[in-house]
Amino acid sequence: MQSALQNFPADLPMSMTIAAARHPGGPEMLTLMERPRPSAAAGELLLKIRSAGVNRADCLQRMGQYPVPAGATDIIGLECAGEVIEVGAGVQGWHVGDRACALLIGGGYAEYVNVPAGQCLPVPIGLDWDEAASLMETCCTVWSNVIMRAALEPGETLLIHGGSSGIGVTALQIFSALGHRVFTTAGSEEKCSACLGLGAELAINYRDQDFVEHVLMATNGRGVDVILDMVGGDYMPRNLKALAEDGRLVGIAATRGREVNVDLMDAYRRRLTITGSALRRQPIAEKARIVESVRQHVWPLIESGRFKAVVHSVYPLAEAAAAHQLMESSMHIGKIVLRVA
Ligand SMILES: NC(=O)c1ccc[n+]([C@@H]2O[C@H](COP(=O)([O-])OP(=O)(O)OC[C@H]3O[C@@H](n4cnc5c(N)ncnc54)[C@H](OP(=O)(O)O)[C@@H]3O)[C@@H](O)[C@H]2O)c1
């Protein structure tokens, strides 16, 4: 049992560089600044960050539209990869110098971050820092929603909206590797063709095709068992039409609107379930449960090469503004990463 704090190196700097916005606003608000360096409390690791993943929620936070959960750091960044520098009291199984991927409540756009040890996994064999940094937020979101919440069963079918997003490229690969028939939507022919290459059986360009019609055609009128949605709004009644009897809709965002108009009696008659979740706000123990399930079920897919990190672009931390501009342009396919050290 590890009881004492392991600390390396002894001469850690007292401050660190972060990328942050002094005031809410556009991507150009992101600049480098200095902050005190955190340290590892009991149950935590301190990581020296090598790379950090960029997620859509980071843009919302920069604009002041994503309130930071109570008690969390206000530094942007929900995932990273780096070396363990300190091991907090009571932590077992981690050592100074280990390479870790971390799911963060915040703090990724920085040189150092403290994180509960249960939210860390070893960097999968063969991955570089940029690839390792791109995994935790999407793997945990996708796995916890599609499997732990919507209970996708072997042999069932899945529709993933936004197949070219960071979330989408993750879900497409995981569930096609596990043998599911997977359908997806994306906003251009180039994105649709990338989705087909990542395991989608059918990629529907939502700008000129009706996904309900195409999903029903592909399933002989039955519909899909599970939908992973990030759109909401007017997609909601259409999602319900695309679900099979006993189907489950699991939502992670509502970019086209939170308030919806659906036929509840149709949902009841066909025994549909509507659910969803927000990963960042979940308790530490629940995040650890999700991370452990990802370690058991998703990490082997990565280490056997059946799921590959899809890193579209890498920017130095000093160019976080350009990374956010790219994300907001929606020209990317897969993940955007910041290289910190
Ligand atoms: N609840 C949670 O715990 C949780 C966790 C992580 C992420 N999320 C959410 O999941 C979403 C994806 O996150 P990300 O970081 O992967 O972002 P991202 O890479 O920027 O992806 C956003 C995607 O939304 C797609 N999209 C927009 N309108 C669409 C529509 N009408 N139909 C289908 N796709 C559409 C865009 O595709 P086109 O450019 O082709 O339109 C783009 O690929 C975000 O909304 C994020 O906030 C939620």
mmCIF file of C-alpha atoms and ligand atoms in Angstrom:
data_model
loop_
_atom_site.group_PDB
_atom_site.id
_atom_site.type_symbol
_atom_site.label_atom_id
_atom_site.label_comp_id
_atom_site.label_asym_id
_atom_site.label_seq_id
_atom_site.Cartn_x
_atom_site.Cartn_y
_atom_site.Cartn_z
ATOM 1 C CA MET A 1 0.000 0.000 0.000
ATOM 2 C CA GLN A 2 1.192 3.447 -0.951
ATOM 3 C CA SER A 3 0.895 5.692 2.091
ATOM 4 C CA ALA A 4 3.399 8.506 1.656
ATOM 5 C CA LEU A 5 3.281 11.146 -1.066
ATOM 6 C CA GLN A 6 5.715 10.381 -3.874
ATOM 7 C CA ASN A 7 7.132 13.602 -5.194
ATOM 8 C CA PHE A 8 9.337 14.002 -8.291
ATOM 9 C CA PRO A 9 11.185 16.058 -9.238
ATOM 10 C CA ALA A 10 11.825 17.895 -5.947
ATOM 11 C CA ASP A 11 12.188 21.283 -7.642
ATOM 12 C CA LEU A 12 8.773 21.604 -9.288
ATOM 13 C CA PRO A 13 8.006 25.223 -10.278
ATOM 14 C CA MET A 14 5.520 27.128 -8.111
ATOM 15 C CA SER A 15 3.682 28.497 -11.146
ATOM 16 C CA MET A 16 2.651 27.185 -14.536
ATOM 17 C CA THR A 17 1.546 28.442 -17.941
ATOM 18 C CA ILE A 18 -2.102 28.038 -18.960
ATOM 19 C CA ALA A 19 -4.214 29.093 -21.942
ATOM 20 C CA ALA A 20 -7.297 30.999 -20.802
ATOM 21 C CA ALA A 21 -9.657 33.822 -21.704
ATOM 22 C CA ARG A 22 -9.477 36.884 -19.446
ATOM 23 C CA HIS A 23 -13.039 37.741 -20.485
ATOM 24 C CA PRO A 24 -15.749 35.661 -22.176
ATOM 25 C CA GLY A 25 -15.658 36.040 -25.954
ATOM 26 C CA GLY A 26 -14.400 34.675 -29.251
ATOM 27 C CA PRO A 27 -11.446 32.322 -29.794
ATOM 28 C CA GLU A 28 -9.065 35.327 -29.960
ATOM 29 C CA MET A 29 -9.638 35.856 -26.221
ATOM 30 C CA LEU A 30 -7.491 32.786 -25.472
ATOM 31 C CA THR A 31 -3.965 33.784 -24.460
ATOM 32 C CA LEU A 32 -1.176 32.388 -22.315
ATOM 33 C CA MET A 33 -1.008 33.431 -18.664
ATOM 34 C CA GLU A 34 0.505 32.229 -15.390
ATOM 35 C CA ARG A 35 -1.263 30.478 -12.530
ATOM 36 C CA PRO A 36 -0.065 28.764 -9.337
ATOM 37 C CA ARG A 37 0.822 25.098 -9.961
ATOM 38 C CA PRO A 38 -1.603 22.635 -8.305
ATOM 39 C CA SER A 39 -0.428 19.633 -6.293
ATOM 40 C CA ALA A 40 -1.887 16.182 -5.617
ATOM 41 C CA ALA A 41 -4.301 15.928 -2.679
ATOM 42 C CA ALA A 42 -5.126 12.565 -1.088
ATOM 43 C CA GLY A 43 -6.511 10.208 -3.709
ATOM 44 C CA GLU A 44 -5.154 12.305 -6.579
ATOM 45 C CA LEU A 45 -2.338 12.282 -9.113
ATOM 46 C CA LEU A 46 -0.465 15.362 -10.286
ATOM 47 C CA LEU A 47 0.273 15.105 -14.012
ATOM 48 C CA LYS A 48 2.769 17.027 -16.101
ATOM 49 C CA ILE A 49 0.607 17.512 -19.153
ATOM 50 C CA ARG A 50 2.106 16.620 -22.543
ATOM 51 C CA SER A 51 -1.063 17.087 -24.654
ATOM 52 C CA ALA A 52 -4.686 18.052 -24.011
ATOM 53 C CA GLY A 53 -7.819 17.247 -26.022
ATOM 54 C CA VAL A 54 -10.110 20.039 -27.247
ATOM 55 C CA ASN A 55 -13.860 19.475 -26.880
ATOM 56 C CA ARG A 56 -16.890 21.473 -28.020
ATOM 57 C CA ALA A 57 -17.726 22.263 -24.390
ATOM 58 C CA ASP A 58 -14.405 24.154 -24.148
ATOM 59 C CA CYS A 59 -15.698 26.690 -26.690
ATOM 60 C CA LEU A 60 -18.901 27.147 -24.672
ATOM 61 C CA GLN A 61 -16.879 27.669 -21.498
ATOM 62 C CA ARG A 62 -14.644 30.237 -23.243
ATOM 63 C CA MET A 63 -17.804 32.132 -24.323
ATOM 64 C CA GLY A 64 -19.106 32.084 -20.746
ATOM 65 C CA GLN A 65 -21.949 29.741 -21.692
ATOM 66 C CA TYR A 66 -20.863 26.676 -19.684
ATOM 67 C CA PRO A 67 -20.803 27.366 -15.935
ATOM 68 C CA VAL A 68 -17.921 25.612 -14.167
ATOM 69 C CA PRO A 69 -19.199 22.998 -11.667
ATOM 70 C CA ALA A 70 -18.959 24.144 -8.021
ATOM 71 C CA GLY A 71 -15.489 23.603 -6.572
ATOM 72 C CA ALA A 72 -13.855 22.849 -9.941
ATOM 73 C CA THR A 73 -10.927 24.743 -11.470
ATOM 74 C CA ASP A 74 -11.955 27.414 -13.962
ATOM 75 C CA ILE A 75 -9.110 26.410 -16.301
ATOM 76 C CA ILE A 76 -10.552 25.023 -19.561
ATOM 77 C CA GLY A 77 -9.844 21.432 -20.660
ATOM 78 C CA LEU A 78 -11.647 18.143 -20.001
ATOM 79 C CA GLU A 79 -8.958 15.594 -20.887
ATOM 80 C CA CYS A 80 -5.203 15.222 -21.198
ATOM 81 C CA ALA A 81 -2.272 12.832 -21.254
ATOM 82 C CA GLY A 82 0.926 13.254 -19.297
ATOM 83 C CA GLU A 83 3.445 11.887 -16.813
ATOM 84 C CA VAL A 84 2.686 11.269 -13.160
ATOM 85 C CA ILE A 85 4.711 13.760 -11.110
ATOM 86 C CA GLU A 86 3.134 13.267 -7.669
ATOM 87 C CA VAL A 87 1.098 10.426 -6.195
ATOM 88 C CA GLY A 88 -1.295 11.569 -3.455
ATOM 89 C CA ALA A 89 -1.736 9.734 -0.171
ATOM 90 C CA GLY A 90 -3.804 6.561 -0.405
ATOM 91 C CA VAL A 91 -3.435 6.100 -4.154
ATOM 92 C CA GLN A 92 -2.559 2.570 -5.234
ATOM 93 C CA GLY A 93 -1.358 1.273 -8.579
ATOM 94 C CA TRP A 94 0.238 4.511 -9.864
ATOM 95 C CA HIS A 95 3.892 5.551 -9.639
ATOM 96 C CA VAL A 96 5.899 8.649 -10.432
ATOM 97 C CA GLY A 97 6.919 8.515 -14.102
ATOM 98 C CA ASP A 98 3.870 6.472 -15.268
ATOM 99 C CA ARG A 99 2.169 7.657 -18.474
ATOM 100 C CA ALA A 100 -1.514 8.454 -17.896
ATOM 101 C CA CYS A 101 -4.625 9.532 -19.796
ATOM 102 C CA ALA A 102 -6.967 11.586 -17.606
ATOM 103 C CA LEU A 103 -10.642 12.560 -17.592
ATOM 104 C CA LEU A 104 -10.737 16.051 -16.060
ATOM 105 C CA ILE A 105 -13.419 18.269 -14.568
ATOM 106 C CA GLY A 106 -11.258 21.095 -15.980
ATOM 107 C CA GLY A 107 -7.634 22.157 -16.079
ATOM 108 C CA GLY A 108 -6.374 20.541 -19.302
ATOM 109 C CA TYR A 109 -5.100 23.749 -20.976
ATOM 110 C CA ALA A 110 -2.161 23.933 -18.558
ATOM 111 C CA GLU A 111 1.283 22.517 -17.799
ATOM 112 C CA TYR A 112 0.124 20.626 -14.685
ATOM 113 C CA VAL A 113 -3.180 19.250 -13.415
ATOM 114 C CA ASN A 114 -4.338 17.363 -10.328
ATOM 115 C CA VAL A 115 -6.941 14.660 -10.927
ATOM 116 C CA PRO A 116 -8.590 11.871 -8.890
ATOM 117 C CA ALA A 117 -6.607 8.683 -9.573
ATOM 118 C CA GLY A 118 -9.829 6.832 -10.486
ATOM 119 C CA GLN A 119 -10.203 9.145 -13.502
ATOM 120 C CA CYS A 120 -6.875 8.052 -14.990
ATOM 121 C CA LEU A 121 -5.927 5.126 -17.222
ATOM 122 C CA PRO A 122 -2.531 4.020 -18.523
ATOM 123 C CA VAL A 123 -1.658 5.349 -22.000
ATOM 124 C CA PRO A 124 -2.530 2.477 -24.369
ATOM 125 C CA ILE A 125 0.548 0.747 -25.779
ATOM 126 C CA GLY A 126 1.735 2.279 -29.052
ATOM 127 C CA LEU A 127 -0.048 5.651 -28.755
ATOM 128 C CA ASP A 128 1.787 8.978 -28.741
ATOM 129 C CA TRP A 129 0.885 11.813 -26.350
ATOM 130 C CA ASP A 130 -1.420 13.571 -28.828
ATOM 131 C CA GLU A 131 -3.405 10.408 -29.524
ATOM 132 C CA ALA A 132 -3.550 9.524 -25.821
ATOM 133 C CA ALA A 133 -4.875 13.003 -24.972
ATOM 134 C CA SER A 134 -7.775 12.639 -27.409
ATOM 135 C CA LEU A 135 -9.477 9.638 -25.816
ATOM 136 C CA MET A 136 -10.934 10.045 -22.346
ATOM 137 C CA GLU A 137 -13.773 12.543 -22.761
ATOM 138 C CA THR A 138 -15.230 10.881 -25.837
ATOM 139 C CA CYS A 139 -14.661 7.248 -24.759
ATOM 140 C CA CYS A 140 -16.235 7.867 -21.350
ATOM 141 C CA THR A 141 -19.167 9.830 -22.809
ATOM 142 C CA VAL A 142 -19.909 7.314 -25.527
ATOM 143 C CA TRP A 143 -19.492 4.204 -23.357
ATOM 144 C CA SER A 144 -21.432 5.518 -20.367
ATOM 145 C CA ASN A 145 -24.357 6.673 -22.495
ATOM 146 C CA VAL A 146 -24.696 3.939 -25.106
ATOM 147 C CA ILE A 147 -23.844 0.942 -22.902
ATOM 148 C CA MET A 148 -24.294 1.901 -19.245
ATOM 149 C CA ARG A 149 -27.387 4.085 -19.813
ATOM 150 C CA ALA A 150 -29.093 3.012 -23.076
ATOM 151 C CA ALA A 151 -28.036 -0.638 -22.577
ATOM 152 C CA LEU A 152 -27.152 -1.460 -26.194
ATOM 153 C CA GLU A 153 -27.256 -5.270 -26.390
ATOM 154 C CA PRO A 154 -25.248 -7.559 -28.675
ATOM 155 C CA GLY A 155 -26.902 -7.694 -32.114
ATOM 156 C CA GLU A 156 -28.747 -4.386 -31.676
ATOM 157 C CA THR A 157 -28.528 -1.477 -34.136
ATOM 158 C CA LEU A 158 -27.330 2.072 -33.399
ATOM 159 C CA LEU A 159 -27.769 5.507 -35.017
ATOM 160 C CA ILE A 160 -25.073 8.062 -34.131
ATOM 161 C CA HIS A 161 -25.716 11.697 -35.027
ATOM 162 C CA GLY A 162 -22.667 13.827 -35.883
ATOM 163 C CA GLY A 163 -20.500 10.890 -36.989
ATOM 164 C CA SER A 164 -17.501 13.092 -37.862
ATOM 165 C CA SER A 165 -17.357 14.785 -34.438
ATOM 166 C CA GLY A 166 -14.913 13.692 -31.748
ATOM 167 C CA ILE A 167 -17.817 11.833 -30.147
ATOM 168 C CA GLY A 168 -18.915 10.395 -33.490
ATOM 169 C CA VAL A 169 -15.569 8.950 -34.628
ATOM 170 C CA THR A 170 -15.247 7.291 -31.223
ATOM 171 C CA ALA A 171 -18.732 5.763 -31.181
ATOM 172 C CA LEU A 172 -18.533 4.589 -34.792
ATOM 173 C CA GLN A 173 -15.316 2.696 -34.183
ATOM 174 C CA ILE A 174 -16.235 1.178 -30.817
ATOM 175 C CA PHE A 175 -19.628 -0.158 -31.797
ATOM 176 C CA SER A 176 -18.726 -1.356 -35.284
ATOM 177 C CA ALA A 177 -15.717 -3.173 -33.727
ATOM 178 C CA LEU A 178 -18.132 -4.823 -31.275
ATOM 179 C CA GLY A 179 -20.193 -6.119 -34.205
ATOM 180 C CA HIS A 180 -23.164 -3.731 -34.204
ATOM 181 C CA ARG A 181 -24.771 -2.348 -37.353
ATOM 182 C CA VAL A 182 -24.061 1.372 -37.043
ATOM 183 C CA PHE A 183 -25.705 4.209 -38.998
ATOM 184 C CA THR A 184 -24.696 7.847 -38.822
ATOM 185 C CA THR A 185 -25.423 11.407 -39.964
ATOM 186 C CA ALA A 186 -22.869 14.030 -41.033
ATOM 187 C CA GLY A 187 -22.918 17.381 -42.824
ATOM 188 C CA SER A 188 -20.918 16.788 -46.043
ATOM 189 C CA GLU A 189 -19.995 14.076 -48.535
ATOM 190 C CA GLU A 190 -16.389 14.176 -47.306
ATOM 191 C CA LYS A 191 -17.532 13.627 -43.721
ATOM 192 C CA CYS A 192 -19.913 10.843 -44.766
ATOM 193 C CA SER A 193 -17.142 9.051 -46.605
ATOM 194 C CA ALA A 194 -14.840 9.350 -43.542
ATOM 195 C CA CYS A 195 -17.626 7.837 -41.407
ATOM 196 C CA LEU A 196 -17.934 4.868 -43.777
ATOM 197 C CA GLY A 197 -14.173 4.329 -43.370
ATOM 198 C CA LEU A 198 -14.612 4.303 -39.572
ATOM 199 C CA GLY A 199 -17.179 1.501 -39.579
ATOM 200 C CA ALA A 200 -20.544 3.073 -40.436
ATOM 201 C CA GLU A 201 -22.739 0.835 -42.596
ATOM 202 C CA LEU A 202 -24.680 3.881 -43.768
ATOM 203 C CA ALA A 203 -23.681 7.576 -43.582
ATOM 204 C CA ILE A 204 -26.529 10.006 -44.240
ATOM 205 C CA ASN A 205 -25.727 13.569 -45.346
ATOM 206 C CA TYR A 206 -28.308 15.319 -43.180
ATOM 207 C CA ARG A 207 -28.142 18.469 -45.289
ATOM 208 C CA ASP A 208 -29.896 16.830 -48.237
ATOM 209 C CA GLN A 209 -31.185 13.455 -46.992
ATOM 210 C CA ASP A 210 -33.877 12.502 -44.466
ATOM 211 C CA PHE A 211 -32.268 10.292 -41.822
ATOM 212 C CA VAL A 212 -35.617 8.824 -40.703
ATOM 213 C CA GLU A 213 -36.393 7.575 -44.205
ATOM 214 C CA HIS A 214 -32.906 6.119 -44.701
ATOM 215 C CA VAL A 215 -32.755 4.425 -41.296
ATOM 216 C CA LEU A 216 -36.188 2.858 -41.803
ATOM 217 C CA MET A 217 -35.142 1.647 -45.276
ATOM 218 C CA ALA A 218 -31.922 0.103 -43.927
ATOM 219 C CA THR A 219 -33.828 -1.727 -41.184
ATOM 220 C CA ASN A 220 -36.804 -2.939 -43.284
ATOM 221 C CA GLY A 221 -39.093 -0.441 -41.569
ATOM 222 C CA ARG A 222 -38.207 -1.593 -38.043
ATOM 223 C CA GLY A 223 -36.015 1.339 -36.882
ATOM 224 C CA VAL A 224 -32.887 1.260 -34.721
ATOM 225 C CA ASP A 225 -32.597 0.056 -31.132
ATOM 226 C CA VAL A 226 -30.517 2.978 -29.822
ATOM 227 C CA ILE A 227 -29.837 6.565 -30.965
ATOM 228 C CA LEU A 228 -26.935 8.652 -29.620
ATOM 229 C CA ASP A 229 -28.082 12.252 -30.133
ATOM 230 C CA MET A 230 -26.261 15.586 -29.850
ATOM 231 C CA VAL A 231 -28.752 17.664 -31.835
ATOM 232 C CA GLY A 232 -32.111 17.796 -29.985
ATOM 233 C CA GLY A 233 -34.658 20.401 -31.149
ATOM 234 C CA ASP A 234 -36.515 19.355 -34.288
ATOM 235 C CA TYR A 235 -34.522 16.081 -34.378
ATOM 236 C CA MET A 236 -36.438 14.818 -31.348
ATOM 237 C CA PRO A 237 -39.762 13.824 -32.973
ATOM 238 C CA ARG A 238 -37.810 12.488 -35.959
ATOM 239 C CA ASN A 239 -35.530 10.470 -33.663
ATOM 240 C CA LEU A 240 -38.571 8.847 -32.085
ATOM 241 C CA LYS A 241 -39.849 7.880 -35.558
ATOM 242 C CA ALA A 242 -36.471 6.275 -36.344
ATOM 243 C CA LEU A 243 -36.526 4.105 -33.171
ATOM 244 C CA ALA A 244 -37.712 0.501 -33.124
ATOM 245 C CA GLU A 245 -40.190 -0.710 -30.479
ATOM 246 C CA ASP A 246 -38.473 -0.719 -27.052
ATOM 247 C CA GLY A 247 -35.891 1.676 -28.552
ATOM 248 C CA ARG A 248 -33.757 4.007 -26.424
ATOM 249 C CA LEU A 249 -32.763 7.574 -27.220
ATOM 250 C CA VAL A 250 -29.749 8.837 -25.267
ATOM 251 C CA GLY A 251 -28.988 12.549 -25.587
ATOM 252 C CA ILE A 252 -25.720 14.323 -24.767
ATOM 253 C CA ALA A 253 -26.415 17.796 -26.220
ATOM 254 C CA ALA A 254 -29.282 19.823 -27.672
ATOM 255 C CA THR A 255 -27.554 22.143 -30.130
ATOM 256 C CA ARG A 256 -30.756 22.721 -32.126
ATOM 257 C CA GLY A 257 -32.931 23.414 -29.095
ATOM 258 C CA ARG A 258 -33.841 22.181 -25.618
ATOM 259 C CA GLU A 259 -37.587 22.538 -25.951
ATOM 260 C CA VAL A 260 -39.242 19.940 -28.126
ATOM 261 C CA ASN A 261 -42.634 18.797 -29.300
ATOM 262 C CA VAL A 262 -43.131 15.017 -29.332
ATOM 263 C CA ASP A 263 -46.074 12.626 -29.512
ATOM 264 C CA LEU A 264 -45.919 11.085 -26.048
ATOM 265 C CA MET A 265 -48.635 8.500 -26.731
ATOM 266 C CA ASP A 266 -46.633 7.164 -29.671
ATOM 267 C CA ALA A 267 -43.574 6.897 -27.387
ATOM 268 C CA TYR A 268 -45.627 5.095 -24.724
ATOM 269 C CA ARG A 269 -47.296 2.694 -27.165
ATOM 270 C CA ARG A 270 -43.929 1.675 -28.604
ATOM 271 C CA ARG A 271 -42.327 1.542 -25.125
ATOM 272 C CA LEU A 272 -39.563 4.042 -25.982
ATOM 273 C CA THR A 273 -37.047 5.338 -23.437
ATOM 274 C CA ILE A 274 -35.652 8.883 -23.537
ATOM 275 C CA THR A 275 -32.593 9.482 -21.397
ATOM 276 C CA GLY A 276 -29.280 11.349 -21.408
ATOM 277 C CA SER A 277 -26.467 12.613 -19.217
ATOM 278 C CA ALA A 278 -23.724 15.195 -18.718
ATOM 279 C CA LEU A 279 -20.383 13.621 -17.804
ATOM 280 C CA ARG A 280 -18.662 16.642 -16.258
ATOM 281 C CA ARG A 281 -21.181 17.061 -13.444
ATOM 282 C CA GLN A 282 -21.158 13.451 -12.290
ATOM 283 C CA PRO A 283 -19.659 12.587 -8.879
ATOM 284 C CA ILE A 284 -16.025 11.414 -8.703
ATOM 285 C CA ALA A 285 -17.108 7.873 -7.746
ATOM 286 C CA GLU A 286 -19.398 7.611 -10.775
ATOM 287 C CA LYS A 287 -16.666 8.899 -13.092
ATOM 288 C CA ALA A 288 -14.319 6.267 -11.644
ATOM 289 C CA ARG A 289 -16.938 3.579 -12.367
ATOM 290 C CA ILE A 290 -17.216 4.780 -15.977
ATOM 291 C CA VAL A 291 -13.425 4.971 -16.394
ATOM 292 C CA GLU A 292 -13.034 1.423 -15.056
ATOM 293 C CA SER A 293 -15.637 0.142 -17.522
ATOM 294 C CA VAL A 294 -13.819 1.960 -20.354
ATOM 295 C CA ARG A 295 -10.564 0.330 -19.219
ATOM 296 C CA GLN A 296 -12.159 -3.116 -19.351
ATOM 297 C CA HIS A 297 -14.062 -2.789 -22.625
ATOM 298 C CA VAL A 298 -12.596 0.019 -24.763
ATOM 299 C CA TRP A 299 -8.858 -0.043 -23.970
ATOM 300 C CA PRO A 300 -8.500 -3.610 -25.385
ATOM 301 C CA LEU A 301 -10.046 -2.371 -28.676
ATOM 302 C CA ILE A 302 -7.400 0.362 -28.831
ATOM 303 C CA GLU A 303 -4.518 -1.946 -27.927
ATOM 304 C CA SER A 304 -5.608 -4.507 -30.551
ATOM 305 C CA GLY A 305 -5.796 -1.772 -33.235
ATOM 306 C CA ARG A 306 -9.573 -2.091 -33.773
ATOM 307 C CA PHE A 307 -10.145 1.472 -32.568
ATOM 308 C CA LYS A 308 -7.653 4.173 -33.577
ATOM 309 C CA ALA A 309 -7.378 7.694 -32.211
ATOM 310 C CA VAL A 310 -8.494 10.072 -34.986
ATOM 311 C CA VAL A 311 -6.442 13.255 -34.470
ATOM 312 C CA HIS A 312 -7.334 15.826 -37.129
ATOM 313 C CA SER A 313 -4.963 18.624 -36.022
ATOM 314 C CA VAL A 314 -2.454 19.455 -33.306
ATOM 315 C CA TYR A 315 -1.685 23.029 -32.139
ATOM 316 C CA PRO A 316 0.784 24.277 -29.533
ATOM 317 C CA LEU A 317 -0.895 25.499 -26.327
ATOM 318 C CA ALA A 318 0.042 29.058 -27.345
ATOM 319 C CA GLU A 319 -2.229 28.629 -30.403
ATOM 320 C CA ALA A 320 -5.325 27.485 -28.493
ATOM 321 C CA ALA A 321 -7.235 30.291 -30.231
ATOM 322 C CA ALA A 322 -6.585 28.700 -33.640
ATOM 323 C CA ALA A 323 -7.692 25.312 -32.280
ATOM 324 C CA HIS A 324 -10.997 26.842 -31.135
ATOM 325 C CA GLN A 325 -11.438 28.612 -34.485
ATOM 326 C CA LEU A 326 -11.085 25.272 -36.262
ATOM 327 C CA MET A 327 -13.560 23.575 -33.927
ATOM 328 C CA GLU A 328 -16.116 26.332 -34.442
ATOM 329 C CA SER A 329 -15.667 26.123 -38.229
ATOM 330 C CA SER A 330 -16.704 22.421 -38.008
ATOM 331 C CA MET A 331 -14.191 21.638 -40.779
ATOM 332 C CA HIS A 332 -12.516 18.965 -38.655
ATOM 333 C CA ILE A 333 -13.115 15.224 -38.716
ATOM 334 C CA GLY A 334 -12.251 13.693 -35.342
ATOM 335 C CA LYS A 335 -10.273 15.337 -32.573
ATOM 336 C CA ILE A 336 -8.268 18.540 -32.173
ATOM 337 C CA VAL A 337 -5.369 18.439 -29.709
ATOM 338 C CA LEU A 338 -3.189 21.036 -27.940
ATOM 339 C CA ARG A 339 0.481 20.131 -27.425
ATOM 340 C CA VAL A 340 1.622 21.448 -24.080
ATOM 341 C CA ALA A 341 5.173 20.156 -23.603
HETATM 342 N N1 LIG B 1 -23.267 15.238 -22.294
HETATM 343 C C1 LIG B 1 -21.960 15.005 -22.245
HETATM 344 O O1 LIG B 1 -21.450 14.477 -21.258
HETATM 345 C C2 LIG B 1 -21.095 15.367 -23.419
HETATM 346 C C3 LIG B 1 -19.745 14.986 -23.433
HETATM 347 C C4 LIG B 1 -18.977 15.283 -24.555
HETATM 348 C C5 LIG B 1 -19.556 15.959 -25.643
HETATM 349 N N2 LIG B 1 -20.856 16.344 -25.577
HETATM 350 C C6 LIG B 1 -21.482 17.062 -26.706
HETATM 351 O O2 LIG B 1 -21.365 16.256 -27.859
HETATM 352 C C7 LIG B 1 -21.263 17.077 -29.019
HETATM 353 C C8 LIG B 1 -20.033 16.680 -29.807
HETATM 354 O O3 LIG B 1 -18.883 17.051 -29.087
HETATM 355 P P1 LIG B 1 -17.442 17.082 -29.787
HETATM 356 O O4 LIG B 1 -16.497 17.620 -28.797
HETATM 357 O O5 LIG B 1 -17.214 15.765 -30.414
HETATM 358 O O6 LIG B 1 -17.696 18.229 -30.878
HETATM 359 P P2 LIG B 1 -17.334 18.440 -32.398
HETATM 360 O O7 LIG B 1 -16.216 17.547 -32.808
HETATM 361 O O8 LIG B 1 -17.172 19.883 -32.608
HETATM 362 O O9 LIG B 1 -18.653 17.985 -33.129
HETATM 363 C C9 LIG B 1 -19.844 18.698 -33.256
HETATM 364 C C10 LIG B 1 -20.579 18.000 -34.372
HETATM 365 O O10 LIG B 1 -21.957 18.308 -34.421
HETATM 366 C C11 LIG B 1 -22.336 17.998 -35.748
HETATM 367 N N3 LIG B 1 -23.670 18.495 -36.070
HETATM 368 C C12 LIG B 1 -24.122 19.761 -35.963
HETATM 369 N N4 LIG B 1 -25.416 19.816 -36.375
HETATM 370 C C13 LIG B 1 -25.770 18.550 -36.746
HETATM 371 C C14 LIG B 1 -26.953 17.959 -37.244
HETATM 372 N N5 LIG B 1 -28.049 18.689 -37.441
HETATM 373 N N6 LIG B 1 -26.967 16.625 -37.502
HETATM 374 C C15 LIG B 1 -25.867 15.883 -37.285
HETATM 375 N N7 LIG B 1 -24.696 16.397 -36.812
HETATM 376 C C16 LIG B 1 -24.654 17.717 -36.541
HETATM 377 C C17 LIG B 1 -21.256 18.663 -36.570
HETATM 378 O O11 LIG B 1 -21.201 18.064 -37.816
HETATM 379 P P3 LIG B 1 -21.375 18.923 -39.156
HETATM 380 O O12 LIG B 1 -20.248 19.890 -39.205
HETATM 381 O O13 LIG B 1 -21.279 17.913 -40.213
HETATM 382 O O14 LIG B 1 -22.680 19.614 -39.049
HETATM 383 C C18 LIG B 1 -20.011 18.284 -35.742
HETATM 384 O O15 LIG B 1 -19.420 17.095 -36.243
HETATM 385 C C19 LIG B 1 -21.198 18.530 -28.521
HETATM 386 O O16 LIG B 1 -22.476 19.100 -28.633
HETATM 387 C C20 LIG B 1 -20.786 18.367 -27.065
HETATM 388 O O17 LIG B 1 -21.195 19.458 -26.282
HETATM 389 C C21 LIG B 1 -21.633 16.071 -24.493
#
